[in-house]
Structures are given as structure tokens and as C-alpha cells.
mmCIF file of C-alpha atoms and ligand atoms in Angstrom:
data_model
loop_
_atom_site.group_PDB
_atom_site.id
_atom_site.type_symbol
_atom_site.label_atom_id
_atom_site.label_comp_id
_atom_site.label_asym_id
_atom_site.label_seq_id
_atom_site.Cartn_x
_atom_site.Cartn_y
_atom_site.Cartn_z
ATOM 1 C CA UNK A 23 68.861 -65.789 18.264
ATOM 2 C CA UNK A 24 67.411 -69.093 19.367
ATOM 3 C CA UNK A 25 69.557 -71.638 21.140
ATOM 4 C CA UNK A 26 69.686 -75.145 19.632
ATOM 5 C CA UNK A 27 67.161 -76.593 22.053
ATOM 6 C CA UNK A 28 65.031 -73.504 22.427
ATOM 7 C CA UNK A 29 61.936 -75.121 20.911
ATOM 8 C CA UNK A 30 61.996 -78.258 23.023
ATOM 9 C CA UNK A 31 62.951 -76.302 26.127
ATOM 10 C CA UNK A 32 60.064 -73.881 25.612
ATOM 11 C CA UNK A 33 57.599 -76.698 24.993
ATOM 12 C CA UNK A 34 58.732 -78.507 28.138
ATOM 13 C CA UNK A 35 58.275 -75.302 30.128
ATOM 14 C CA UNK A 36 54.765 -74.772 28.710
ATOM 15 C CA UNK A 37 53.818 -78.359 29.523
ATOM 16 C CA UNK A 38 55.033 -77.943 33.109
ATOM 17 C CA UNK A 39 52.907 -74.790 33.457
ATOM 18 C CA UNK A 40 49.846 -76.776 32.345
ATOM 19 C CA UNK A 41 50.612 -79.494 34.859
ATOM 20 C CA UNK A 42 51.140 -77.035 37.709
ATOM 21 C CA UNK A 43 47.865 -75.251 36.903
ATOM 22 C CA UNK A 44 46.065 -78.582 36.994
ATOM 23 C CA UNK A 45 47.712 -80.069 40.059
ATOM 24 C CA UNK A 46 49.303 -77.476 42.345
ATOM 25 C CA UNK A 47 47.079 -76.569 45.293
ATOM 26 C CA UNK A 48 49.267 -73.558 46.094
ATOM 27 C CA UNK A 49 49.011 -72.178 42.543
ATOM 28 C CA UNK A 50 45.241 -72.611 42.577
ATOM 29 C CA UNK A 51 44.916 -71.012 46.039
ATOM 30 C CA UNK A 52 46.807 -67.935 44.851
ATOM 31 C CA UNK A 53 44.815 -67.661 41.609
ATOM 32 C CA UNK A 54 41.536 -67.870 43.549
ATOM 33 C CA UNK A 55 42.816 -65.235 45.993
ATOM 34 C CA UNK A 56 43.708 -62.924 43.098
ATOM 35 C CA UNK A 57 40.232 -63.321 41.707
ATOM 36 C CA UNK A 58 38.708 -62.460 45.096
ATOM 37 C CA UNK A 59 41.032 -59.450 45.350
ATOM 38 C CA UNK A 60 39.783 -58.152 41.998
ATOM 39 C CA UNK A 61 42.684 -59.259 39.771
ATOM 40 C CA UNK A 62 41.574 -62.448 38.036
ATOM 41 C CA UNK A 63 44.304 -64.184 36.005
ATOM 42 C CA UNK A 64 44.244 -67.142 33.644
ATOM 43 C CA UNK A 65 46.597 -69.377 31.645
ATOM 44 C CA UNK A 66 47.712 -66.405 29.544
ATOM 45 C CA UNK A 67 49.200 -64.802 32.669
ATOM 46 C CA UNK A 68 52.101 -67.303 32.512
ATOM 47 C CA UNK A 69 54.750 -67.383 29.813
ATOM 48 C CA UNK A 70 58.090 -69.071 29.196
ATOM 49 C CA UNK A 71 61.165 -67.374 27.816
ATOM 50 C CA UNK A 72 64.943 -67.535 27.756
ATOM 51 C CA UNK A 73 65.805 -64.914 30.353
ATOM 52 C CA UNK A 74 68.924 -62.809 29.994
ATOM 53 C CA UNK A 75 69.540 -62.860 33.740
ATOM 54 C CA UNK A 76 70.406 -65.665 36.122
ATOM 55 C CA UNK A 77 66.922 -65.861 37.556
ATOM 56 C CA UNK A 78 64.228 -68.499 37.660
ATOM 57 C CA UNK A 79 61.368 -66.190 36.860
ATOM 58 C CA UNK A 80 59.903 -62.757 37.145
ATOM 59 C CA UNK A 81 56.688 -60.835 37.631
ATOM 60 C CA UNK A 82 55.823 -57.752 35.666
ATOM 61 C CA UNK A 83 52.583 -55.796 36.055
ATOM 62 C CA UNK A 84 52.108 -55.609 32.303
ATOM 63 C CA UNK A 85 53.380 -59.030 31.262
ATOM 64 C CA UNK A 86 52.404 -61.307 34.140
ATOM 65 C CA UNK A 87 54.548 -64.193 35.347
ATOM 66 C CA UNK A 88 57.575 -65.161 33.261
ATOM 67 C CA UNK A 89 59.278 -68.535 33.743
ATOM 68 C CA UNK A 90 62.928 -68.662 32.688
ATOM 69 C CA UNK A 91 62.760 -71.840 30.642
ATOM 70 C CA UNK A 92 66.502 -72.516 30.476
ATOM 71 C CA UNK A 93 66.637 -72.757 34.280
ATOM 72 C CA UNK A 94 63.624 -74.975 34.913
ATOM 73 C CA UNK A 95 65.701 -78.172 34.679
ATOM 74 C CA UNK A 96 62.618 -80.156 33.742
ATOM 75 C CA UNK A 97 61.762 -79.994 37.434
ATOM 76 C CA UNK A 98 58.147 -79.988 38.452
ATOM 77 C CA UNK A 99 58.900 -78.788 41.991
ATOM 78 C CA UNK A 100 61.145 -75.992 40.715
ATOM 79 C CA UNK A 101 58.589 -74.608 38.275
ATOM 80 C CA UNK A 102 55.829 -74.822 40.888
ATOM 81 C CA UNK A 103 57.964 -73.003 43.449
ATOM 82 C CA UNK A 104 58.771 -70.342 40.852
ATOM 83 C CA UNK A 105 55.127 -69.924 39.836
ATOM 84 C CA UNK A 106 54.051 -69.625 43.481
ATOM 85 C CA UNK A 107 56.880 -67.174 44.225
ATOM 86 C CA UNK A 108 55.878 -64.900 41.340
ATOM 87 C CA UNK A 109 52.159 -65.278 42.090
ATOM 88 C CA UNK A 110 52.799 -64.059 45.654
ATOM 89 C CA UNK A 111 54.299 -60.894 44.093
ATOM 90 C CA UNK A 112 51.304 -60.557 41.764
ATOM 91 C CA UNK A 113 48.869 -61.076 44.659
ATOM 92 C CA UNK A 114 50.695 -58.537 46.840
ATOM 93 C CA UNK A 115 50.713 -56.083 43.939
ATOM 94 C CA UNK A 116 46.962 -56.558 43.548
ATOM 95 C CA UNK A 117 46.006 -56.238 47.200
ATOM 96 C CA UNK A 118 48.644 -53.733 48.383
ATOM 97 C CA UNK A 119 49.780 -51.876 45.236
ATOM 98 C CA UNK A 120 53.461 -52.601 45.782
ATOM 99 C CA UNK A 121 55.713 -49.599 45.184
ATOM 100 C CA UNK A 122 58.714 -51.375 43.634
ATOM 101 C CA UNK A 123 60.907 -48.306 44.165
ATOM 102 C CA UNK A 124 60.358 -48.574 47.953
ATOM 103 C CA UNK A 125 62.854 -51.115 49.303
ATOM 104 C CA UNK A 126 60.645 -51.960 52.292
ATOM 105 C CA UNK A 127 57.718 -52.751 50.002
ATOM 106 C CA UNK A 128 59.987 -54.854 47.823
ATOM 107 C CA UNK A 129 61.534 -56.568 50.868
ATOM 108 C CA UNK A 130 58.117 -57.491 52.252
ATOM 109 C CA UNK A 131 56.884 -59.208 49.130
ATOM 110 C CA UNK A 132 60.255 -61.011 48.660
ATOM 111 C CA UNK A 133 60.125 -62.317 52.260
ATOM 112 C CA UNK A 134 56.588 -63.571 51.674
ATOM 113 C CA UNK A 135 57.401 -65.067 48.279
ATOM 114 C CA UNK A 136 60.450 -66.939 49.592
ATOM 115 C CA UNK A 137 58.620 -68.100 52.705
ATOM 116 C CA UNK A 138 55.422 -69.270 51.024
ATOM 117 C CA UNK A 139 56.743 -70.717 47.773
ATOM 118 C CA UNK A 140 58.824 -73.694 48.752
ATOM 119 C CA UNK A 141 61.945 -71.800 47.598
ATOM 120 C CA UNK A 142 63.365 -72.802 50.970
ATOM 121 C CA UNK A 143 61.906 -76.265 51.210
ATOM 122 C CA UNK A 144 64.093 -79.155 52.276
ATOM 123 C CA UNK A 145 64.810 -80.446 48.780
ATOM 124 C CA UNK A 146 65.529 -77.029 47.260
ATOM 125 C CA UNK A 147 67.944 -76.153 50.056
ATOM 126 C CA UNK A 148 69.531 -79.582 49.883
ATOM 127 C CA UNK A 149 70.077 -79.132 46.144
ATOM 128 C CA UNK A 150 71.898 -75.868 46.878
ATOM 129 C CA UNK A 151 74.263 -77.635 49.238
ATOM 130 C CA UNK A 152 72.918 -76.144 52.454
ATOM 131 C CA UNK A 153 73.046 -79.232 54.603
ATOM 132 C CA UNK A 154 72.544 -77.653 57.996
ATOM 133 C CA UNK A 155 68.788 -77.882 58.032
ATOM 134 C CA UNK A 156 68.043 -76.783 61.568
ATOM 135 C CA UNK A 157 66.341 -73.395 61.588
ATOM 136 C CA UNK A 158 67.197 -73.255 57.917
ATOM 137 C CA UNK A 159 63.856 -71.811 56.814
ATOM 138 C CA UNK A 160 64.256 -68.382 58.411
ATOM 139 C CA UNK A 161 67.877 -68.059 57.351
ATOM 140 C CA UNK A 162 67.061 -69.142 53.835
ATOM 141 C CA UNK A 163 64.104 -66.752 53.508
ATOM 142 C CA UNK A 164 66.196 -63.847 54.795
ATOM 143 C CA UNK A 165 69.110 -64.659 52.482
ATOM 144 C CA UNK A 166 66.910 -65.008 49.417
ATOM 145 C CA UNK A 167 64.927 -61.848 50.197
ATOM 146 C CA UNK A 168 68.186 -59.915 50.559
ATOM 147 C CA UNK A 169 69.479 -61.292 47.238
ATOM 148 C CA UNK A 170 66.282 -60.249 45.455
ATOM 149 C CA UNK A 171 66.119 -56.775 47.012
ATOM 150 C CA UNK A 172 69.806 -56.236 46.142
ATOM 151 C CA UNK A 173 68.774 -56.372 42.460
ATOM 152 C CA UNK A 174 66.453 -53.386 42.968
ATOM 153 C CA UNK A 175 68.008 -50.397 41.166
ATOM 154 C CA UNK A 176 66.864 -48.160 44.055
ATOM 155 C CA UNK A 177 69.204 -49.985 46.455
ATOM 156 C CA UNK A 178 72.371 -48.129 47.423
ATOM 157 C CA UNK A 179 74.242 -51.141 48.747
ATOM 158 C CA UNK A 180 74.056 -54.039 51.154
ATOM 159 C CA UNK A 181 73.314 -51.961 54.275
ATOM 160 C CA UNK A 182 70.250 -50.512 52.564
ATOM 161 C CA UNK A 183 69.112 -53.995 51.638
ATOM 162 C CA UNK A 184 69.661 -55.531 55.095
ATOM 163 C CA UNK A 185 67.958 -52.563 56.781
ATOM 164 C CA UNK A 186 64.900 -52.845 54.540
ATOM 165 C CA UNK A 187 64.541 -56.591 55.125
ATOM 166 C CA UNK A 188 65.061 -56.202 58.892
ATOM 167 C CA UNK A 189 62.532 -53.360 59.153
ATOM 168 C CA UNK A 190 59.654 -55.420 57.776
ATOM 169 C CA UNK A 191 60.856 -58.908 58.746
ATOM 170 C CA UNK A 192 58.567 -59.808 61.631
ATOM 171 C CA UNK A 193 55.378 -58.512 60.071
ATOM 172 C CA UNK A 194 55.974 -59.924 56.595
ATOM 173 C CA UNK A 195 57.412 -63.288 57.666
ATOM 174 C CA UNK A 196 54.278 -63.858 59.736
ATOM 175 C CA UNK A 197 51.888 -62.682 57.027
ATOM 176 C CA UNK A 198 50.909 -65.934 55.305
ATOM 177 C CA UNK A 199 47.959 -64.634 53.278
ATOM 178 C CA UNK A 200 46.218 -66.093 51.371
ATOM 179 C CA UNK A 201 47.332 -69.445 52.811
ATOM 180 C CA UNK A 202 46.014 -68.735 56.290
ATOM 181 C CA UNK A 203 42.519 -67.899 55.064
ATOM 182 C CA UNK A 204 39.767 -70.228 56.227
HETATM 183 ZN ZN1 ZN B 304 60.815 -62.385 44.006
#
């Protein structure tokens, strides 16, 4: 059943995808890296839908990157951060064949996606009401990675989640590929 503004909301989401593809250096860097890694993607890789869950987007091997149109708030920076976040998952899946049932695998790609996407940028954190900005990046990345891994059905509780994130933290937080490539 479509919501009253479903059509306009979907169209706005599609238009923001077009704009991000044309103007976001981070989106283009990731798409080029996927091509080099043997997983070329194009416009059709991105779709908008009304998501059932309280998430901004998702990545699925079969369906590509999904943007949750009702949560995009007509915000260019939010949709770009979401596209980059999900593209980091897609890139990791391409280059490292992520085993989504392995919490450490999942934790690693969530750490990278949160760290590299702008999810934890000044304005996004400010909008969430986190005003203590000193050393906020690491705390934010850790918190968001833990929240994402907690949604993994394999997880048996918060200790499992914290252990998985801690086990891969240093390596994955410092792995900035493909953004560190010359
Ligand atoms: Zn994620």
C-alpha cells in the first residue's frame, strides 16, 4: 500500500541518486574501484524504496544498493553518505567475499563503511545531538558498527557484537581502501 506522498518521495530519491552519481567524488571513486576489482556497477545498481525497517539503506548481493526513500529527508549529504556506506559494503563483498554470517567479517565492513562514508561527519553527528566533538569520529564509528552488527541474526547478544568489533577494530579502522589508493 503506497503512502500518500510515495510518488513524490520516490522521485525525489531518484533525483538525488542522479545528482550524487554526477557530483560525488566518493561515489565515483568507489564505483571505479568496483570496476577495477571485477564488479562493475551502473545506475541500475541503486534503487529507492520505502523500507520496513528504521534504516537509511541497505546492500544486498542480488539487488544492489537500496536507499530508504522515506528517511532521506531531501538531504543531499544524507543520501551521499548512505550511498557511500552501502558501496563500501558492495566493494568489500567484491574484493573480500564477505561472509555475512561471520560477525567479524560483518564488523569489519561496518567499521569501514561508517568510517569512510561521512556517517560520522561533523554535521551528521551534530544533527544527532552529539555535541562533544572531540575524538568523536572513533567513538561514532564504533557505536554505529556495533548497532549494525547487532542486527545480524547470527549475533547472540551485545557481548558477541562488542567482541567482534573489538577483534577487527585496529585493522579495519585503518583500512581506507579504495580511498588511500594513489
Ligand atoms: Zn552497513
